[in-house]
PDB file of C-alpha atoms in Angstrom:
ATOM      1  CA  ASP A  58    -132.693 150.928  -2.488  1.00 96.00           C
ATOM      2  CA  ILE A  59    -133.104 152.645  -5.844  1.00 97.00           C
ATOM      3  CA  GLN A  60    -133.295 150.211  -8.747  1.00 98.00           C
ATOM      4  CA  MET A  61    -131.694 151.219 -12.029  1.00 98.00           C
ATOM      5  CA  THR A  62    -132.947 149.611 -15.228  1.00 98.00           C
ATOM      6  CA  GLN A  63    -131.145 149.989 -18.529  1.00 98.00           C
ATOM      7  CA  SER A  64    -132.465 149.261 -21.982  1.00 98.00           C
ATOM      8  CA  PRO A  65    -131.637 147.615 -24.174  1.00 98.00           C
ATOM      9  CA  SER A  66    -129.424 144.984 -22.536  1.00 98.00           C
ATOM     10  CA  SER A  67    -127.539 144.597 -25.792  1.00 97.00           C
ATOM     11  CA  LEU A  68    -127.329 146.552 -28.979  1.00 96.00           C
ATOM     12  CA  SER A  69    -125.711 146.033 -32.379  1.00 97.00           C
ATOM     13  CA  ALA A  70    -124.571 149.012 -34.390  1.00 97.00           C
ATOM     14  CA  SER A  71    -122.108 150.020 -37.092  1.00 96.00           C
ATOM     15  CA  VAL A  72    -119.234 152.459 -37.128  1.00 96.00           C
ATOM     16  CA  GLY A  73    -120.630 155.915 -37.808  1.00 97.00           C
ATOM     17  CA  ASP A  74    -124.057 155.174 -36.316  1.00 97.00           C
ATOM     18  CA  ARG A  75    -125.790 157.111 -33.584  1.00 98.00           C
ATOM     19  CA  VAL A  76    -126.958 155.027 -30.629  1.00 98.00           C
ATOM     20  CA  THR A  77    -129.045 155.748 -27.580  1.00 98.00           C
ATOM     21  CA  ILE A  78    -129.094 153.853 -24.298  1.00 98.00           C
ATOM     22  CA  THR A  79    -131.739 154.559 -21.705  1.00 98.00           C
ATOM     23  CA  CYS A  80    -131.675 154.247 -17.932  1.00 98.00           C
ATOM     24  CA  ARG A  81    -134.689 154.427 -15.652  1.00 98.00           C
ATOM     25  CA  ALA A  82    -134.593 154.901 -11.891  1.00 98.00           C
ATOM     26  CA  SER A  83    -137.230 153.403  -9.600  1.00 98.00           C
ATOM     27  CA  GLN A  84    -137.701 156.826  -7.976  1.00 98.00           C
ATOM     28  CA  SER A  85    -136.664 160.362  -8.765  1.00 97.00           C
ATOM     29  CA  ILE A  86    -132.923 160.956  -8.517  1.00 96.00           C
ATOM     30  CA  SER A  87    -132.893 164.541  -9.814  1.00 94.00           C
ATOM     31  CA  ILE A  88    -129.816 164.705 -12.043  1.00 95.00           C
ATOM     32  CA  PHE A  89    -127.578 162.490  -9.901  1.00 96.00           C
ATOM     33  CA  LEU A  90    -126.888 159.975 -12.618  1.00 97.00           C
ATOM     34  CA  ASN A  91    -123.542 158.864 -14.001  1.00 98.00           C
ATOM     35  CA  TRP A  92    -122.530 156.829 -17.050  1.00 98.00           C
ATOM     36  CA  TYR A  93    -119.503 154.543 -17.348  1.00 98.00           C
ATOM     37  CA  GLN A  94    -117.897 152.615 -20.180  1.00 98.00           C
ATOM     38  CA  GLN A  95    -116.204 149.291 -19.519  1.00 98.00           C
ATOM     39  CA  LYS A  96    -114.106 147.254 -21.921  1.00 98.00           C
ATOM     40  CA  PRO A  97    -113.344 143.555 -21.335  1.00 96.00           C
ATOM     41  CA  GLY A  98    -110.772 142.989 -18.605  1.00 96.00           C
ATOM     42  CA  LYS A  99    -110.584 146.678 -17.741  1.00 98.00           C
ATOM     43  CA  ALA A 100    -111.926 148.912 -15.012  1.00 98.00           C
ATOM     44  CA  PRO A 101    -114.916 151.120 -15.791  1.00 98.00           C
ATOM     45  CA  ASN A 102    -114.274 154.620 -17.094  1.00 98.00           C
ATOM     46  CA  LEU A 103    -116.420 157.623 -16.191  1.00 98.00           C
ATOM     47  CA  LEU A 104    -118.057 159.264 -19.200  1.00 98.00           C
ATOM     48  CA  ILE A 105    -120.847 161.498 -17.905  1.00 98.00           C
ATOM     49  CA  TYR A 106    -121.720 162.765 -14.425  1.00 97.00           C
ATOM     50  CA  GLY A 107    -124.636 164.813 -13.184  1.00 95.00           C
ATOM     51  CA  ALA A 108    -126.705 163.394 -16.053  1.00 96.00           C
ATOM     52  CA  SER A 109    -125.162 165.627 -18.709  1.00 96.00           C
ATOM     53  CA  SER A 110    -121.690 166.841 -17.676  1.00 95.00           C
ATOM     54  CA  LEU A 111    -118.931 165.400 -19.828  1.00 97.00           C
ATOM     55  CA  GLN A 112    -115.980 164.100 -17.866  1.00 97.00           C
ATOM     56  CA  SER A 113    -112.648 165.658 -18.778  1.00 96.00           C
ATOM     57  CA  GLY A 114    -110.949 163.839 -21.631  1.00 97.00           C
ATOM     58  CA  VAL A 115    -114.090 162.108 -22.898  1.00 98.00           C
ATOM     59  CA  PRO A 116    -114.846 162.714 -26.583  1.00 98.00           C
ATOM     60  CA  SER A 117    -117.698 165.089 -27.340  1.00 98.00           C
ATOM     61  CA  ARG A 118    -119.553 162.436 -29.347  1.00 98.00           C
ATOM     62  CA  PHE A 119    -120.760 161.185 -25.952  1.00 98.00           C
ATOM     63  CA  SER A 120    -123.654 163.078 -24.404  1.00 98.00           C
ATOM     64  CA  GLY A 121    -126.155 162.542 -21.623  1.00 98.00           C
ATOM     65  CA  SER A 122    -129.574 163.930 -20.828  1.00 98.00           C
ATOM     66  CA  GLY A 123    -132.503 163.494 -18.507  1.00 97.00           C
ATOM     67  CA  SER A 124    -133.679 164.199 -15.000  1.00 96.00           C
ATOM     68  CA  GLY A 125    -135.996 162.683 -12.451  1.00 96.00           C
ATOM     69  CA  THR A 126    -136.357 159.030 -13.416  1.00 98.00           C
ATOM     70  CA  ASP A 127    -135.473 158.850 -17.115  1.00 98.00           C
ATOM     71  CA  PHE A 128    -132.028 159.316 -18.599  1.00 98.00           C
ATOM     72  CA  THR A 129    -130.301 158.826 -21.921  1.00 98.00           C
ATOM     73  CA  LEU A 130    -126.742 158.258 -23.080  1.00 98.00           C
ATOM     74  CA  THR A 131    -126.198 159.096 -26.746  1.00 98.00           C
ATOM     75  CA  ILE A 132    -123.128 158.265 -28.773  1.00 98.00           C
ATOM     76  CA  ASN A 133    -122.842 160.030 -32.112  1.00 98.00           C
ATOM     77  CA  ASN A 134    -120.658 158.818 -34.967  1.00 97.00           C
ATOM     78  CA  LEU A 135    -119.727 155.516 -33.332  1.00 97.00           C
ATOM     79  CA  GLN A 136    -116.048 154.717 -33.410  1.00 97.00           C
ATOM     80  CA  PRO A 137    -114.467 151.246 -33.220  1.00 95.00           C
ATOM     81  CA  GLU A 138    -113.212 151.943 -29.693  1.00 96.00           C
ATOM     82  CA  ASP A 139    -116.763 152.641 -28.477  1.00 97.00           C
ATOM     83  CA  PHE A 140    -117.818 149.009 -28.620  1.00 93.00           C
ATOM     84  CA  ALA A 141    -118.005 148.154 -24.951  1.00 98.00           C
ATOM     85  CA  THR A 142    -120.471 147.755 -22.077  1.00 98.00           C
ATOM     86  CA  TYR A 143    -122.115 150.848 -20.622  1.00 98.00           C
ATOM     87  CA  TYR A 144    -123.477 151.265 -17.107  1.00 98.00           C
ATOM     88  CA  CYS A 145    -125.583 153.935 -15.483  1.00 98.00           C
ATOM     89  CA  GLN A 146    -125.250 154.595 -11.736  1.00 98.00           C
ATOM     90  CA  GLN A 147    -127.215 156.763  -9.338  1.00 98.00           C
ATOM     91  CA  SER A 148    -125.505 158.897  -6.722  1.00 96.00           C
ATOM     92  CA  TYR A 149    -128.687 160.350  -5.209  1.00 95.00           C
ATOM     93  CA  ILE A 150    -128.582 158.136  -2.148  1.00 95.00           C
ATOM     94  CA  THR A 151    -126.528 155.388  -0.577  1.00 95.00           C
ATOM     95  CA  PRO A 152    -126.372 152.557  -1.441  1.00 96.00           C
ATOM     96  CA  ARG A 153    -125.064 153.614  -4.816  1.00 97.00           C
ATOM     97  CA  THR A 154    -126.667 151.386  -7.422  1.00 98.00           C
ATOM     98  CA  PHE A 155    -125.815 150.528 -11.023  1.00 98.00           C
ATOM     99  CA  GLY A 156    -127.885 149.498 -13.964  1.00 98.00           C
ATOM    100  CA  GLN A 157    -127.372 145.970 -15.277  1.00 98.00           C
ATOM    101  CA  GLY A 158    -125.349 147.193 -18.248  1.00 98.00           C
ATOM    102  CA  THR A 159    -125.817 147.555 -21.989  1.00 98.00           C
ATOM    103  CA  LYS A 160    -123.428 145.696 -24.261  1.00 98.00           C
ATOM    104  CA  LEU A 161    -122.772 147.558 -27.494  1.00 98.00           C
ATOM    105  CA  GLU A 162    -121.569 145.230 -30.225  1.00 96.00           C
ATOM    106  CA  ILE A 163    -120.422 145.683 -33.776  1.00 90.00           C
ATOM    107  CA  LYS A 164    -123.035 144.831 -36.400  1.00 89.00           C
TER     108      LYS A 164
ATOM    109  CA  GLU B 162    -100.867 160.837 -12.441  1.00 96.00           C
ATOM    110  CA  VAL B 163    -103.594 159.397 -10.267  1.00 97.00           C
ATOM    111  CA  GLN B 164    -103.034 155.729  -9.502  1.00 98.00           C
ATOM    112  CA  LEU B 165    -105.000 153.220  -7.479  1.00 98.00           C
ATOM    113  CA  VAL B 166    -103.421 149.801  -7.073  1.00 98.00           C
ATOM    114  CA  GLU B 167    -105.324 146.984  -5.386  1.00 98.00           C
ATOM    115  CA  SER B 168    -103.744 143.930  -3.828  1.00 98.00           C
ATOM    116  CA  GLY B 169    -104.616 141.073  -1.526  1.00 98.00           C
ATOM    117  CA  GLY B 170    -106.967 139.043  -3.672  1.00 98.00           C
ATOM    118  CA  GLY B 171    -106.747 135.301  -4.023  1.00 98.00           C
ATOM    119  CA  LEU B 172    -108.430 131.965  -3.425  1.00 98.00           C
ATOM    120  CA  VAL B 173    -110.118 131.485  -0.070  1.00 98.00           C
ATOM    121  CA  GLN B 174    -112.420 128.832   1.327  1.00 98.00           C
ATOM    122  CA  PRO B 175    -116.031 129.592   2.232  1.00 98.00           C
ATOM    123  CA  GLY B 176    -116.171 131.110   5.684  1.00 98.00           C
ATOM    124  CA  GLY B 177    -112.648 132.405   5.388  1.00 98.00           C
ATOM    125  CA  SER B 178    -111.227 135.917   5.556  1.00 98.00           C
ATOM    126  CA  LEU B 179    -109.215 138.165   3.294  1.00 98.00           C
ATOM    127  CA  ARG B 180    -107.961 141.734   3.516  1.00 98.00           C
ATOM    128  CA  LEU B 181    -107.765 143.834   0.393  1.00 98.00           C
ATOM    129  CA  SER B 182    -105.573 146.906   0.124  1.00 98.00           C
ATOM    130  CA  CYS B 183    -105.595 149.821  -2.279  1.00 98.00           C
ATOM    131  CA  ALA B 184    -102.529 152.050  -2.553  1.00 98.00           C
ATOM    132  CA  ALA B 185    -103.296 155.546  -3.789  1.00 98.00           C
ATOM    133  CA  SER B 186    -100.908 158.036  -5.358  1.00 98.00           C
ATOM    134  CA  GLY B 187    -100.946 161.163  -7.481  1.00 98.00           C
ATOM    135  CA  PHE B 188    -103.641 162.990  -5.514  1.00 98.00           C
ATOM    136  CA  THR B 189    -104.465 164.147  -1.992  1.00 98.00           C
ATOM    137  CA  PHE B 190    -105.946 160.902  -0.706  1.00 98.00           C
ATOM    138  CA  SER B 191    -107.268 162.425   2.507  1.00 98.00           C
ATOM    139  CA  SER B 192    -109.518 164.800   0.545  1.00 97.00           C
ATOM    140  CA  TYR B 193    -111.727 162.143  -1.036  1.00 98.00           C
ATOM    141  CA  TRP B 194    -114.412 159.666  -0.160  1.00 97.00           C
ATOM    142  CA  MET B 195    -113.306 156.234  -1.340  1.00 98.00           C
ATOM    143  CA  SER B 196    -115.314 153.193  -2.359  1.00 98.00           C
ATOM    144  CA  TRP B 197    -115.015 149.511  -3.109  1.00 98.00           C
ATOM    145  CA  VAL B 198    -116.991 148.250  -6.099  1.00 98.00           C
ATOM    146  CA  ARG B 199    -117.090 144.605  -7.183  1.00 98.00           C
ATOM    147  CA  GLN B 200    -117.949 142.666 -10.298  1.00 98.00           C
ATOM    148  CA  ALA B 201    -118.740 138.967 -10.332  1.00 98.00           C
ATOM    149  CA  PRO B 202    -117.450 137.046 -13.371  1.00 97.00           C
ATOM    150  CA  GLY B 203    -119.511 137.997 -16.405  1.00 97.00           C
ATOM    151  CA  LYS B 204    -121.840 140.170 -14.336  1.00 98.00           C
ATOM    152  CA  GLY B 205    -122.462 143.850 -13.689  1.00 98.00           C
ATOM    153  CA  LEU B 206    -121.051 146.305 -11.182  1.00 98.00           C
ATOM    154  CA  GLU B 207    -122.034 146.275  -7.516  1.00 98.00           C
ATOM    155  CA  TRP B 208    -121.092 148.981  -5.049  1.00 98.00           C
ATOM    156  CA  VAL B 209    -119.800 147.425  -1.815  1.00 98.00           C
ATOM    157  CA  ALA B 210    -118.841 150.143   0.656  1.00 98.00           C
ATOM    158  CA  ASN B 211    -117.515 153.660   1.018  1.00 98.00           C
ATOM    159  CA  ILE B 212    -115.715 155.722   3.619  1.00 98.00           C
ATOM    160  CA  LYS B 213    -115.515 159.428   4.323  1.00 98.00           C
ATOM    161  CA  GLN B 214    -112.314 161.395   4.077  1.00 97.00           C
ATOM    162  CA  ASP B 215    -111.477 161.131   7.771  1.00 97.00           C
ATOM    163  CA  GLY B 216    -112.935 157.664   8.249  1.00 97.00           C
ATOM    164  CA  SER B 217    -115.747 158.952  10.460  1.00 98.00           C
ATOM    165  CA  GLU B 218    -118.535 157.709   8.205  1.00 98.00           C
ATOM    166  CA  LYS B 219    -118.817 154.335   6.531  1.00 98.00           C
ATOM    167  CA  ASN B 220    -121.586 152.825   4.447  1.00 98.00           C
ATOM    168  CA  TYR B 221    -122.145 149.270   3.255  1.00 98.00           C
ATOM    169  CA  ALA B 222    -124.275 147.346   0.819  1.00 98.00           C
ATOM    170  CA  ASP B 223    -126.767 145.083   2.573  1.00 97.00           C
ATOM    171  CA  SER B 224    -125.098 142.079   0.933  1.00 98.00           C
ATOM    172  CA  VAL B 225    -121.884 142.628   2.916  1.00 98.00           C
ATOM    173  CA  LYS B 226    -123.059 144.449   6.037  1.00 98.00           C
ATOM    174  CA  GLY B 227    -121.772 142.789   9.186  1.00 98.00           C
ATOM    175  CA  ARG B 228    -119.162 140.767   7.283  1.00 98.00           C
ATOM    176  CA  PHE B 229    -117.005 143.371   5.544  1.00 98.00           C
ATOM    177  CA  THR B 230    -115.258 146.375   7.095  1.00 98.00           C
ATOM    178  CA  ILE B 231    -113.882 149.299   5.145  1.00 98.00           C
ATOM    179  CA  SER B 232    -111.066 151.393   6.597  1.00 98.00           C
ATOM    180  CA  ARG B 233    -108.368 153.794   5.530  1.00 98.00           C
ATOM    181  CA  ASP B 234    -104.974 155.078   6.637  1.00 98.00           C
ATOM    182  CA  ASN B 235    -104.478 158.579   5.306  1.00 98.00           C
ATOM    183  CA  ALA B 236    -100.863 158.643   6.498  1.00 98.00           C
ATOM    184  CA  LYS B 237    -100.176 155.674   4.228  1.00 98.00           C
ATOM    185  CA  ASN B 238    -102.512 156.764   1.411  1.00 98.00           C
ATOM    186  CA  SER B 239    -104.204 153.417   1.657  1.00 98.00           C
ATOM    187  CA  LEU B 240    -107.715 151.996   1.602  1.00 98.00           C
ATOM    188  CA  TYR B 241    -108.641 148.590   2.984  1.00 98.00           C
ATOM    189  CA  LEU B 242    -111.451 146.070   2.898  1.00 98.00           C
ATOM    190  CA  GLN B 243    -111.506 143.389   5.568  1.00 98.00           C
ATOM    191  CA  MET B 244    -113.711 140.566   4.361  1.00 98.00           C
ATOM    192  CA  ASN B 245    -114.877 137.931   6.843  1.00 98.00           C
ATOM    193  CA  GLY B 246    -117.360 135.098   6.496  1.00 98.00           C
ATOM    194  CA  LEU B 247    -116.746 134.903   2.773  1.00 98.00           C
ATOM    195  CA  ARG B 248    -119.317 133.169   0.594  1.00 98.00           C
ATOM    196  CA  GLY B 249    -119.295 131.870  -2.949  1.00 98.00           C
ATOM    197  CA  GLU B 250    -121.347 134.848  -4.079  1.00 98.00           C
ATOM    198  CA  ASP B 251    -118.539 137.154  -2.958  1.00 98.00           C
ATOM    199  CA  THR B 252    -116.383 135.833  -5.799  1.00 98.00           C
ATOM    200  CA  SER B 253    -115.631 138.946  -7.841  1.00 98.00           C
ATOM    201  CA  VAL B 254    -113.067 141.370  -9.069  1.00 98.00           C
ATOM    202  CA  TYR B 255    -112.857 144.074  -6.411  1.00 98.00           C
ATOM    203  CA  TYR B 256    -112.082 147.609  -7.509  1.00 98.00           C
ATOM    204  CA  CYS B 257    -111.213 150.562  -5.348  1.00 98.00           C
ATOM    205  CA  ALA B 258    -112.560 153.813  -6.695  1.00 98.00           C
ATOM    206  CA  ARG B 259    -112.140 157.457  -5.883  1.00 98.00           C
ATOM    207  CA  GLU B 260    -115.315 159.465  -5.413  1.00 97.00           C
ATOM    208  CA  GLY B 261    -115.122 162.821  -7.073  1.00 93.00           C
ATOM    209  CA  ASP B 262    -117.823 165.377  -6.474  1.00 91.00           C
ATOM    210  CA  GLU B 263    -119.084 168.646  -7.834  1.00 87.00           C
ATOM    211  CA  ILE B 264    -121.742 171.136  -6.895  1.00 86.00           C
ATOM    212  CA  LEU B 265    -124.017 171.543  -9.895  1.00 82.00           C
ATOM    213  CA  THR B 266    -125.452 175.001 -10.432  1.00 79.00           C
ATOM    214  CA  GLY B 267    -129.152 175.192  -9.790  1.00 79.00           C
ATOM    215  CA  TYR B 268    -129.426 171.889  -7.957  1.00 79.00           C
ATOM    216  CA  VAL B 269    -129.567 171.003  -4.299  1.00 77.00           C
ATOM    217  CA  GLY B 270    -126.928 168.520  -3.322  1.00 78.00           C
ATOM    218  CA  THR B 271    -123.588 167.445  -4.710  1.00 86.00           C
ATOM    219  CA  ALA B 272    -123.069 165.181  -7.680  1.00 90.00           C
ATOM    220  CA  SER B 273    -120.676 162.382  -6.796  1.00 95.00           C
ATOM    221  CA  TYR B 274    -119.134 159.888  -9.162  1.00 98.00           C
ATOM    222  CA  PHE B 275    -116.371 157.291  -9.386  1.00 98.00           C
ATOM    223  CA  ASP B 276    -113.794 159.185 -11.397  1.00 97.00           C
ATOM    224  CA  LYS B 277    -110.726 157.017 -10.857  1.00 98.00           C
ATOM    225  CA  TRP B 278    -110.526 153.231 -10.559  1.00 98.00           C
ATOM    226  CA  GLY B 279    -107.858 150.700  -9.816  1.00 98.00           C
ATOM    227  CA  GLN B 280    -107.194 147.716 -12.048  1.00 98.00           C
ATOM    228  CA  GLY B 281    -108.997 145.373  -9.683  1.00 98.00           C
ATOM    229  CA  THR B 282    -108.042 142.304  -7.656  1.00 98.00           C
ATOM    230  CA  LEU B 283    -109.778 138.946  -8.018  1.00 98.00           C
ATOM    231  CA  VAL B 284    -111.248 137.233  -4.996  1.00 98.00           C
ATOM    232  CA  THR B 285    -112.340 133.638  -5.488  1.00 98.00           C
ATOM    233  CA  VAL B 286    -114.295 131.896  -2.754  1.00 98.00           C
ATOM    234  CA  SER B 287    -114.312 128.162  -3.303  1.00 97.00           C
ATOM    235  CA  SER B 288    -113.518 124.917  -1.528  1.00 97.00           C
TER     236      SER B 288
END
């Protein structure tokens, strides 16, 4: 199975900040990497697919980059509604695997 | 509007069985792979199983292989998860999720992703 490791596990930031979350795969996954946002008590929401493609309806302050084993989710100009937990997920092979999550908290 | 509505969760004793259902609407159900993804209380996301559009291919996480069975009824726009031999570590919110996909220019293979999710149903395994 491909292991996905996110860093950091938690992060404090302020409204208006720019934050970066990284995700590393245990082997190359090309660009088959997705990012999700999850708020407490809610289902996850797809933000980015194919490493850098923005899902329809997702604000443009979210962006993704990377290929191979190293990937980044960047959120520019943090908004109050962005404070949530973020997960990466590989779709290169089955079983699909997720990172452990990064909790973004208000500073 | 795409909707996925899970049902069937509840409290079950260790070793017991439960069948989850997911009712789909607002899209052509028979055109999509579908998955079950679970989340233990306070923990991260774990993919459980998926099934091809026509039900001819099924995949499972090692943690549930041999105990859980995924199935679908395209005539009823429904996805199912039969869970047998339940253990305490199966306690989770179970989500059904639609697998979208897209061919990305310049790359071999198809990008797939969970683009729609249900609200989840809680399964608690405890005596």
